[in-house]
mmCIF file of C-alpha atoms in Angstrom:
data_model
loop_
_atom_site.group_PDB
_atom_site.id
_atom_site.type_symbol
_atom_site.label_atom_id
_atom_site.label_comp_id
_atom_site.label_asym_id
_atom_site.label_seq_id
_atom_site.Cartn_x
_atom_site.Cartn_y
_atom_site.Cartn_z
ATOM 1 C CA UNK A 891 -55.976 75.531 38.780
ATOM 2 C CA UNK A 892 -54.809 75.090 34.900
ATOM 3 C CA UNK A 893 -56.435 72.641 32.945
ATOM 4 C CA UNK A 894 -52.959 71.041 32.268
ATOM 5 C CA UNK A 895 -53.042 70.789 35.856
ATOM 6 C CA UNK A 896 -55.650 68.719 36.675
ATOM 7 C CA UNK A 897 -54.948 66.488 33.747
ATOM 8 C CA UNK A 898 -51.407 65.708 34.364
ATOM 9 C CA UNK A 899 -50.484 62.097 35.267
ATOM 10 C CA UNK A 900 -49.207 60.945 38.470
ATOM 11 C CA UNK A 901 -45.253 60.983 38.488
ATOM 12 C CA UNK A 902 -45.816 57.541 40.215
ATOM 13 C CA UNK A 903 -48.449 56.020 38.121
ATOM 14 C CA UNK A 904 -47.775 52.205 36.744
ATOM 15 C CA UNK A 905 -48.042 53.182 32.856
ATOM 16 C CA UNK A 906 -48.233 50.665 30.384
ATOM 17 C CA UNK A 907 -44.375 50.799 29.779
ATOM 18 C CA UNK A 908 -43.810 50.814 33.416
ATOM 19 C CA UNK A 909 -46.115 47.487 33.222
ATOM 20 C CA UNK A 910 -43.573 46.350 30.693
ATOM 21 C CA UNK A 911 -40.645 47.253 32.058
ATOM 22 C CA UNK A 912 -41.430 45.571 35.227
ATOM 23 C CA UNK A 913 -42.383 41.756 33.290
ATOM 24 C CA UNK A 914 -39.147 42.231 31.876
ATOM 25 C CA UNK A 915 -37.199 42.682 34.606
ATOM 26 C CA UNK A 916 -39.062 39.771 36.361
ATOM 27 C CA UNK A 917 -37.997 37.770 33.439
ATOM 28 C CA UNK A 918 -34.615 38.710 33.511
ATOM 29 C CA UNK A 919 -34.280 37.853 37.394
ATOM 30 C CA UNK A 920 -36.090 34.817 37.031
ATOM 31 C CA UNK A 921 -33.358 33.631 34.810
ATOM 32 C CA UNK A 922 -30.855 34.381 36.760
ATOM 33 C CA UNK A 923 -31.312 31.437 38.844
ATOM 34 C CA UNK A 924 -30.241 29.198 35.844
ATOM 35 C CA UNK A 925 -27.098 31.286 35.757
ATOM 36 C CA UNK A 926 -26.669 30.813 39.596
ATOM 37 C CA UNK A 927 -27.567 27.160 39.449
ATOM 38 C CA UNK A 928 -24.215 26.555 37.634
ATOM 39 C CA UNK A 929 -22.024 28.813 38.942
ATOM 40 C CA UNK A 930 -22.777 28.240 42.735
ATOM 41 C CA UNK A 931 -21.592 24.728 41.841
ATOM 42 C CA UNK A 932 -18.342 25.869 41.400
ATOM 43 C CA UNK A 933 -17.974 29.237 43.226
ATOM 44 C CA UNK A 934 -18.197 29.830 46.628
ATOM 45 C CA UNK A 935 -21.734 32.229 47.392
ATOM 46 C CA UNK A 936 -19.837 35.314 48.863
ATOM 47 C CA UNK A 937 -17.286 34.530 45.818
ATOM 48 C CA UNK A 938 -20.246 34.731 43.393
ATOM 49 C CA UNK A 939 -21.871 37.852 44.919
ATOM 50 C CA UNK A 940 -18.225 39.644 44.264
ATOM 51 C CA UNK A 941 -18.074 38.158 40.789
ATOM 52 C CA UNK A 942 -21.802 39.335 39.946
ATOM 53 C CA UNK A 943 -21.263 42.646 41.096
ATOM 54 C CA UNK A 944 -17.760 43.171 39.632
ATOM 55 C CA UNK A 945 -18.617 42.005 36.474
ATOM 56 C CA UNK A 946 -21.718 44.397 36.365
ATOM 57 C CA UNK A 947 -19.555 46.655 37.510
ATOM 58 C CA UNK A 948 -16.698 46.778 34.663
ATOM 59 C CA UNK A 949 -19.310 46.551 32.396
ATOM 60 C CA UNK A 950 -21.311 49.643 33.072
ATOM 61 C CA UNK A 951 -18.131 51.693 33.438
ATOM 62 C CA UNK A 952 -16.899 50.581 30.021
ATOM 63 C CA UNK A 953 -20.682 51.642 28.814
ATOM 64 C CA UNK A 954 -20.474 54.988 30.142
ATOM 65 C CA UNK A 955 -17.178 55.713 28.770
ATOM 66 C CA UNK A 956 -18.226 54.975 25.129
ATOM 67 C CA UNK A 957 -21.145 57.458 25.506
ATOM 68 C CA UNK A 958 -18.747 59.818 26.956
ATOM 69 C CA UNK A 959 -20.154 60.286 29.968
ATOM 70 C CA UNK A 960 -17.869 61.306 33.118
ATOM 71 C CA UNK A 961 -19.022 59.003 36.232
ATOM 72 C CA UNK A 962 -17.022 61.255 38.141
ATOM 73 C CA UNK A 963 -19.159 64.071 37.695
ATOM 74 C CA UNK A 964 -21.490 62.577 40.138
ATOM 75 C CA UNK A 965 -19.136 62.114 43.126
ATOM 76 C CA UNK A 966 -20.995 63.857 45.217
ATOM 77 C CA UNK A 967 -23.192 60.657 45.528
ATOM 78 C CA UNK A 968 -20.450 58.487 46.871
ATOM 79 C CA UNK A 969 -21.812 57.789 50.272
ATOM 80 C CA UNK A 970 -25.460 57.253 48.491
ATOM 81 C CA UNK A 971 -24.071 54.610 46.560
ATOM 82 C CA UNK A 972 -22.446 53.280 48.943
ATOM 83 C CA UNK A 973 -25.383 52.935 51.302
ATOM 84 C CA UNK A 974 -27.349 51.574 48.182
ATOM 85 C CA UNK A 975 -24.975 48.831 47.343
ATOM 86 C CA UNK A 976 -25.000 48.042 51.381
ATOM 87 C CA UNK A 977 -29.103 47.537 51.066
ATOM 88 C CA UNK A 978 -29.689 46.334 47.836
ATOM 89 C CA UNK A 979 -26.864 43.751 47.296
ATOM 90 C CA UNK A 980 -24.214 43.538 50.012
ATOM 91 C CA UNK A 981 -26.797 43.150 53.175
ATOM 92 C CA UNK A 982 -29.429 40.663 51.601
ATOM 93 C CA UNK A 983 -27.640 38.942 49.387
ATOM 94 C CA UNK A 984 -25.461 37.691 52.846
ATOM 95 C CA UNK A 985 -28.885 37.136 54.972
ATOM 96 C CA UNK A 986 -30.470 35.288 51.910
ATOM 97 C CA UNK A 987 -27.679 32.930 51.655
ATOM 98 C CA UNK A 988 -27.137 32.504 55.576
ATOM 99 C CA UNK A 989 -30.909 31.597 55.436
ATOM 100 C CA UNK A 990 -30.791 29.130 52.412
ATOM 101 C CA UNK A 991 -28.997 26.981 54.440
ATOM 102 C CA UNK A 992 -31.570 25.700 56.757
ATOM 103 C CA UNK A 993 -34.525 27.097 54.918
ATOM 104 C CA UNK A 994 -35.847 25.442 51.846
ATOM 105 C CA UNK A 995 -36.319 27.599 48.506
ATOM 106 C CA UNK A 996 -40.573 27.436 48.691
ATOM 107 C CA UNK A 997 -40.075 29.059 52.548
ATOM 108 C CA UNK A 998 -37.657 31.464 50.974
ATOM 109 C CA UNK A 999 -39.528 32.770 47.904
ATOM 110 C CA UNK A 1000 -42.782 33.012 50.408
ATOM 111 C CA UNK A 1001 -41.226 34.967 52.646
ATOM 112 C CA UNK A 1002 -39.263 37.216 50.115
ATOM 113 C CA UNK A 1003 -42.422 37.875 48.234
ATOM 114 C CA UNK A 1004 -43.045 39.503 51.353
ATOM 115 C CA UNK A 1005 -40.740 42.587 50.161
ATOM 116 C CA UNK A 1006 -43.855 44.600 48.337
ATOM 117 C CA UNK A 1007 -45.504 44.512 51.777
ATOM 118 C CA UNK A 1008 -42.659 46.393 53.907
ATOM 119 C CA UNK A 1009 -42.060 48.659 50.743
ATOM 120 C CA UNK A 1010 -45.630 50.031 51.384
ATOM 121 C CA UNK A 1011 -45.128 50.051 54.918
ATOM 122 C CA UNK A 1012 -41.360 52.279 54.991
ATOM 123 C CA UNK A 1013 -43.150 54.559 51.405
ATOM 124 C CA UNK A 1014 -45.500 55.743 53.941
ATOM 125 C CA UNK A 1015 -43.469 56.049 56.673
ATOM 126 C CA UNK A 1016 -40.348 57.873 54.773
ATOM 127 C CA UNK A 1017 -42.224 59.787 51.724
ATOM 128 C CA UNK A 1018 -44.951 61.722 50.946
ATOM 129 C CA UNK A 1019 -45.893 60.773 47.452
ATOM 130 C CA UNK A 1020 -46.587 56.967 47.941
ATOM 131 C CA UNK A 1021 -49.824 56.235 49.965
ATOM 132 C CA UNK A 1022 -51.268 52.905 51.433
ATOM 133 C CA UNK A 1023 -54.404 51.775 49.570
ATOM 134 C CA UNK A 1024 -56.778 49.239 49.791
ATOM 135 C CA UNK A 1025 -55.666 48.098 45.789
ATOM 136 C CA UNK A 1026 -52.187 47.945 46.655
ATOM 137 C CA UNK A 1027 -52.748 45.771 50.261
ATOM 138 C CA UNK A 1028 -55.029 43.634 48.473
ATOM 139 C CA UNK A 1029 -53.242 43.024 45.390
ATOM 140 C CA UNK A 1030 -49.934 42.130 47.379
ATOM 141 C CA UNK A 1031 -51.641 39.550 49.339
ATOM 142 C CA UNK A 1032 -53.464 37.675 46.077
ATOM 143 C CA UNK A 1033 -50.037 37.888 44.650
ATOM 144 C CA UNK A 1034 -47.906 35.890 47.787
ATOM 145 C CA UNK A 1035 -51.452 33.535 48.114
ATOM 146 C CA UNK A 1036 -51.070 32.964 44.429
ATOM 147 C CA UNK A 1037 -46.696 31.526 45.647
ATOM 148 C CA UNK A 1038 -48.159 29.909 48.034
ATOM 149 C CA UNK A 1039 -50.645 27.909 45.676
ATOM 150 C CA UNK A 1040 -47.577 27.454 43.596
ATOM 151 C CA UNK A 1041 -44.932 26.058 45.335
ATOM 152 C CA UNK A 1042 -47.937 23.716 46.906
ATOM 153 C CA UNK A 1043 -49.190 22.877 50.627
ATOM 154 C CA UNK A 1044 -46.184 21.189 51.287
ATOM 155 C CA UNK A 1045 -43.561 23.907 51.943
ATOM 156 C CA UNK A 1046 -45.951 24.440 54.659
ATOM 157 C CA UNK A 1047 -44.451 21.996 56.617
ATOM 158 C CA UNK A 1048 -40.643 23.830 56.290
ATOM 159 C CA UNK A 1049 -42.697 26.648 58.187
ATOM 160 C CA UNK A 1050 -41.550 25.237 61.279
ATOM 161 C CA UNK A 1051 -37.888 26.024 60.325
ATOM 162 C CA UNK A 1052 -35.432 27.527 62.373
ATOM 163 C CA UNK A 1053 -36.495 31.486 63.520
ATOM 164 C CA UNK A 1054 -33.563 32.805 63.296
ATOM 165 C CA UNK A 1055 -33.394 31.837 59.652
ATOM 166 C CA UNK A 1056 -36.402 33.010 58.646
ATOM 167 C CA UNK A 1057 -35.758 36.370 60.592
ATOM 168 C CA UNK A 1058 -32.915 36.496 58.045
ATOM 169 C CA UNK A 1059 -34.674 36.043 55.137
ATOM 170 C CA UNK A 1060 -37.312 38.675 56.498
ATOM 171 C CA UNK A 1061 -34.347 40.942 57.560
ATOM 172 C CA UNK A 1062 -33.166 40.584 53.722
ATOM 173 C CA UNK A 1063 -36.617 41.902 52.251
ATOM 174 C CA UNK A 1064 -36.733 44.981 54.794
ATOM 175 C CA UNK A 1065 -33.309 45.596 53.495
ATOM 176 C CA UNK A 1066 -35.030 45.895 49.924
ATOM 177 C CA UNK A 1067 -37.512 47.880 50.925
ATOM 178 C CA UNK A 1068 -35.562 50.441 52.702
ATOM 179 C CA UNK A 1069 -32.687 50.105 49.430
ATOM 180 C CA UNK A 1070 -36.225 50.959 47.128
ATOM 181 C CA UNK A 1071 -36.946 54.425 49.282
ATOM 182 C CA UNK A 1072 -33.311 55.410 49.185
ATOM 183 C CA UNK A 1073 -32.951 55.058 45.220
ATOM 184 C CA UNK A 1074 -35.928 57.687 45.301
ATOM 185 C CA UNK A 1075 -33.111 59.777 45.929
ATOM 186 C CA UNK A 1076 -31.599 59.084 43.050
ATOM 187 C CA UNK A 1077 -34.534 60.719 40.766
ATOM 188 C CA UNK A 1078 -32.818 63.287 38.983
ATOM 189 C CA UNK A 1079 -29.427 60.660 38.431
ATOM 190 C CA UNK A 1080 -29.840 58.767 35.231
ATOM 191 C CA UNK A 1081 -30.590 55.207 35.662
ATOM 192 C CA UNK A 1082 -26.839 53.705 34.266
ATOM 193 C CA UNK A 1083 -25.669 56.107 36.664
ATOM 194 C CA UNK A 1084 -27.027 54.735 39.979
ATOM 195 C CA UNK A 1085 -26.372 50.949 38.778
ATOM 196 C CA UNK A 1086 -22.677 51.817 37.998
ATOM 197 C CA UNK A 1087 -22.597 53.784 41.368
ATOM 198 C CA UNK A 1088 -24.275 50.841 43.114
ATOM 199 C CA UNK A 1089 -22.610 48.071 41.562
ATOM 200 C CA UNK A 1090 -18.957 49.807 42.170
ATOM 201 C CA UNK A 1091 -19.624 49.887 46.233
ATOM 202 C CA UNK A 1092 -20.667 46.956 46.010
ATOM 203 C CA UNK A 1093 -17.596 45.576 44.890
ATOM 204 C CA UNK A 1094 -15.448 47.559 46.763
ATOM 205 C CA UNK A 1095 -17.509 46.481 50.033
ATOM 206 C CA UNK A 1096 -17.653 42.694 48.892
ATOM 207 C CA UNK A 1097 -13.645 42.173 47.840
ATOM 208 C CA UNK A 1098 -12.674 42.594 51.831
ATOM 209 C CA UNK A 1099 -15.438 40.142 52.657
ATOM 210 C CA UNK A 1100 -14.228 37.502 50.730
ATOM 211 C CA UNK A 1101 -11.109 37.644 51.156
ATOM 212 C CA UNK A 1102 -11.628 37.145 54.828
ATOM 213 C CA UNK A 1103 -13.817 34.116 54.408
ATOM 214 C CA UNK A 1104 -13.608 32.434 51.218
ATOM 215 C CA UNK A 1105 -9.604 33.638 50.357
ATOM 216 C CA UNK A 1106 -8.555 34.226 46.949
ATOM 217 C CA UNK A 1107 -11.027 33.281 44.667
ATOM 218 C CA UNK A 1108 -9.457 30.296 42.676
ATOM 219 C CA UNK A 1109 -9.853 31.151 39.318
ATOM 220 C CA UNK A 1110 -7.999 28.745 37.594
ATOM 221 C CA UNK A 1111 -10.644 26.036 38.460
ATOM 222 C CA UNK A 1112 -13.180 28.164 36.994
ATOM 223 C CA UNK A 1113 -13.920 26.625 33.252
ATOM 224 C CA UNK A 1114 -15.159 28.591 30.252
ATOM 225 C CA UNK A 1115 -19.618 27.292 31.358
ATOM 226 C CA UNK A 1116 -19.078 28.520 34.765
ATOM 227 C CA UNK A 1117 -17.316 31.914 33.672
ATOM 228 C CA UNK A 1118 -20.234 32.182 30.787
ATOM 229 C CA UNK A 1119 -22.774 31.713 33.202
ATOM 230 C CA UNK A 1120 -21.244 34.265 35.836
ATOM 231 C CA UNK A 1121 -20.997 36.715 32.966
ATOM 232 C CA UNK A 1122 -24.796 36.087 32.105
ATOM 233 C CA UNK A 1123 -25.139 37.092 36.358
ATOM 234 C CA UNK A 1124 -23.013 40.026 35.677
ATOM 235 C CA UNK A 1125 -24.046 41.307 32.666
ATOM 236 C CA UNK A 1126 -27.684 40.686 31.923
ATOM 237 C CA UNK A 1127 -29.082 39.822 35.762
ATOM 238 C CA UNK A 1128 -26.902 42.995 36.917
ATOM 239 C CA UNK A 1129 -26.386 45.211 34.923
ATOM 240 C CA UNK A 1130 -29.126 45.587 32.656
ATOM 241 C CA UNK A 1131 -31.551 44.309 35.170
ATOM 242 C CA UNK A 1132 -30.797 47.309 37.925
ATOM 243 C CA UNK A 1133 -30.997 49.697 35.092
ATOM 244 C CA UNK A 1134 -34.637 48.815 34.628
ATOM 245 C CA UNK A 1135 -35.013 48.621 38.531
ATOM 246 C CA UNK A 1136 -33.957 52.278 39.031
ATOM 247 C CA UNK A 1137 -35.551 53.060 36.188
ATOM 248 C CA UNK A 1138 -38.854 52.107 37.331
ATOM 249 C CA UNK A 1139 -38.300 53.234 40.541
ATOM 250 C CA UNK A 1140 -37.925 57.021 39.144
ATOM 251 C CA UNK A 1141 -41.202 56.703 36.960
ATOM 252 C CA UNK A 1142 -43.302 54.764 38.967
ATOM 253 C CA UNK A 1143 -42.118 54.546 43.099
ATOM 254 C CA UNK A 1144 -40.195 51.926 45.065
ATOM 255 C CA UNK A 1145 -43.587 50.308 46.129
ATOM 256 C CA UNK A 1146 -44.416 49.187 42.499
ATOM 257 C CA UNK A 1147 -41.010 48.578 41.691
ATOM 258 C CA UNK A 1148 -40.768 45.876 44.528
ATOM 259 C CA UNK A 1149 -43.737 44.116 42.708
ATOM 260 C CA UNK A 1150 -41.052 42.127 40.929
ATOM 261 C CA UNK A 1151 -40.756 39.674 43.794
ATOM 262 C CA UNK A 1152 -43.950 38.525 43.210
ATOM 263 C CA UNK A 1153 -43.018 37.855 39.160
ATOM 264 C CA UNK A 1154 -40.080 36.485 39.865
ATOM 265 C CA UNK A 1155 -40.799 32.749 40.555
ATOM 266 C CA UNK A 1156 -43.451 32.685 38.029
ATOM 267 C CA UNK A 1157 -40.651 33.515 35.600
ATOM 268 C CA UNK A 1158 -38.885 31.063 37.243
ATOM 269 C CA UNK A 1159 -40.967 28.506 36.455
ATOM 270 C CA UNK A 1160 -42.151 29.460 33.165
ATOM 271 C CA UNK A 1161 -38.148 29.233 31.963
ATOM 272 C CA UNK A 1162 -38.093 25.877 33.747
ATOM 273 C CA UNK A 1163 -41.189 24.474 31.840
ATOM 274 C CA UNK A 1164 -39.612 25.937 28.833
ATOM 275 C CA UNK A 1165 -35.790 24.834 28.690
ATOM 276 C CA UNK A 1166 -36.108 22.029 31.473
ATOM 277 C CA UNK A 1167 -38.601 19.929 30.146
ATOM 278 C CA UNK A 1168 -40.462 20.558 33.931
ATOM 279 C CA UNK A 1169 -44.358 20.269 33.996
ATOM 280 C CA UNK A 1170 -46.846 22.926 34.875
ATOM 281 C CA UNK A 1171 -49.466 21.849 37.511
ATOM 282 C CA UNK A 1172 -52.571 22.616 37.773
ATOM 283 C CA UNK A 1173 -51.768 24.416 41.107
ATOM 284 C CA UNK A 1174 -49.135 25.988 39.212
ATOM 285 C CA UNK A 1175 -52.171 27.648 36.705
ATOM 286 C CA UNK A 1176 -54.187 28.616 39.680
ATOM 287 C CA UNK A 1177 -51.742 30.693 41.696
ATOM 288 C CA UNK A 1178 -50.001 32.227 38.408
ATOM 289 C CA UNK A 1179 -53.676 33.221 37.691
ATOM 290 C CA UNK A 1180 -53.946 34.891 41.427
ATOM 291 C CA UNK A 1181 -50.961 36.574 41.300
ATOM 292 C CA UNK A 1182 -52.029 37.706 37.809
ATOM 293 C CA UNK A 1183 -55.119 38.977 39.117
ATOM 294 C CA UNK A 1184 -53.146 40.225 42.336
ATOM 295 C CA UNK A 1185 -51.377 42.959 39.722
ATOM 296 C CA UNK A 1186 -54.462 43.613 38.096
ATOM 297 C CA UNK A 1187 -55.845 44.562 41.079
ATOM 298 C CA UNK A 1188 -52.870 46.869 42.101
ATOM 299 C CA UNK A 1189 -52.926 48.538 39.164
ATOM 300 C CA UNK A 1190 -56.625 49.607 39.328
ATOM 301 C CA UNK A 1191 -57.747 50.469 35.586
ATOM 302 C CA UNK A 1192 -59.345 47.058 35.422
ATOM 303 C CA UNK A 1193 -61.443 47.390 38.091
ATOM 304 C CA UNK A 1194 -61.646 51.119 37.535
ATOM 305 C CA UNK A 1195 -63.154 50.123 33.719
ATOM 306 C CA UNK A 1196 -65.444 47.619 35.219
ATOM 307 C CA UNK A 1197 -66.952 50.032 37.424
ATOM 308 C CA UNK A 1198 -67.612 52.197 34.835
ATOM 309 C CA UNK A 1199 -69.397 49.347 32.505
ATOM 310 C CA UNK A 1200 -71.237 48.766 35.305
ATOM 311 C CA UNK A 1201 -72.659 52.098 36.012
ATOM 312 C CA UNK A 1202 -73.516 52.867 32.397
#
């Protein structure tokens, strides 16, 4: 075996830009609740979901054509996309909302945090290049204590909620995790590509759904802060957001890419402190610091350096 050989990285390391990538994108989706928070006042769910998607959509279409790339050229990916727009937006973004109406949002974000853990679970399963270990289980469960801590003792009392809601909300984060081993597929299809693929099933799958339960969206009673904040869904939540997903899914696995549920709500809450005038409490320290160290821990060169100073 080559020198070069036993050197060479693992395809599915976390590097320091996958690191970076990931924040970001946990950033981006954490904001997208303030985008959702005014539109959803306005716009049906299921009419939202179709807007999002649409508007993500058109926009990475319009992208590709002024780089000159021909989306066509990849046709023989239909059905993938298809079945990737089913799992990642069509299929949980229904059971999330059928959930959210019974379920409280501290229940929800537990039990969605729980997507990293059935990622591991269907990677090992389904492929050969993403293993189980002992970092990755432990780091995981630091991260959902660390929500938990959070969103404080109370939500434990919505526990109790109804099960077939919470089987939703479960049956929402398997549909992630099997979404995340499917876009594996998509490793040699650039990024852009498998969001525009994704994002145009999706739309073509969602405009038959709501037309049979919410009817013609009425856009006339949409004003210009509704229509800004479904174009911040579209374009920067969307769009740009499942460009870094897939992109991080190539480089680093669909295991670590699920990871994001767990920064989500602290973005969440960060933004909130920051453009809401809402306080940080000292719970809120402690179980940003655990899911902190939770990713530290998953990504193993801390502890891996602290061995080291140890044995020296």
């Amino acid at each position: 075996m080559s020198t070069a050989q036993t050197t060479s990285p693992n395809p599915l390391a976390m590097t320091s830009f996958a690191w970076l990538q990931l924040l970001l994108l946990g950033a981006i989706w954490g904001g997208s609740f303030f985008f959702a928070r005014v539109a959803v006042q306005v716009v049906p769910p299921l009419t939202l979901v179709l807007f999002r998607v649409a508007v993500a959509a058109v926009a990475l279409h319009l992208y590709l054509l002024s780089r000159g790339v021909r989306f066509w050229d990849y046709r023989d990916h239909a059905f993938e996309f298809a079945g990737l727009g089913l799992l990642m937006n069509v299929i949980p973004f229904s059971l999330l909302f059928i959930g959210q109406t019974v379920l409280g949002a501290g229940v929800e974000s537990i039990l969605n945090a729980t997507t990293p853990i059935w990622t591991v679970a269907a990677a090992a399963i389904l492929t050969v290049d993403e293993r189980i270990t002992i970092n990755k289980l432990a780091g995981i469960l630091l991260g959902i204590f660390g929500l938990v801590i959070m969103i404080g003792p109370g939500v434990l009392t919505g526990l109790g909620g109804p099960l077939w809601a919470e089987i939703a909300v479960i049956g929402a984060t398997l549909s992630y995790a099997f979404a995340g081993i499917l876009a594996k597929r998509f490793k040699g299809v650039p990024p852009t590509i498998t969001s525009t693929g994704q994002m145009t099933a999706s739309t073509l799958i969602m405009m038959p759904v709501v037309l049979i339960y919410d009817g013609v969206p009425a856009v006339a009673n949409i004003d210009t802060g509704v229509w800004l904040a479904i174009l911040g869904l579209g374009l920067l939540s969307t769009a740009f957001a499942y460009i870094l997903y897939f992109s991080i899914v190539r480089t680093a696995g669909a295991t670590n890419a699920s990871l994001v549920t767990l920064i989500v709500p602290v973005s969440a809450v960060l933004l909130g402190t920051i453009f809401l005038d809402e306080q940080l409490a000292l719970q809120d320290f402690l179980g940003m610091a655990l899911i902190a160290l939770g990713l530290l821990t998953i990504d193993g060169r801390l502890l891996a350096a602290l061995q080291k100073r140890l044995k020296a």
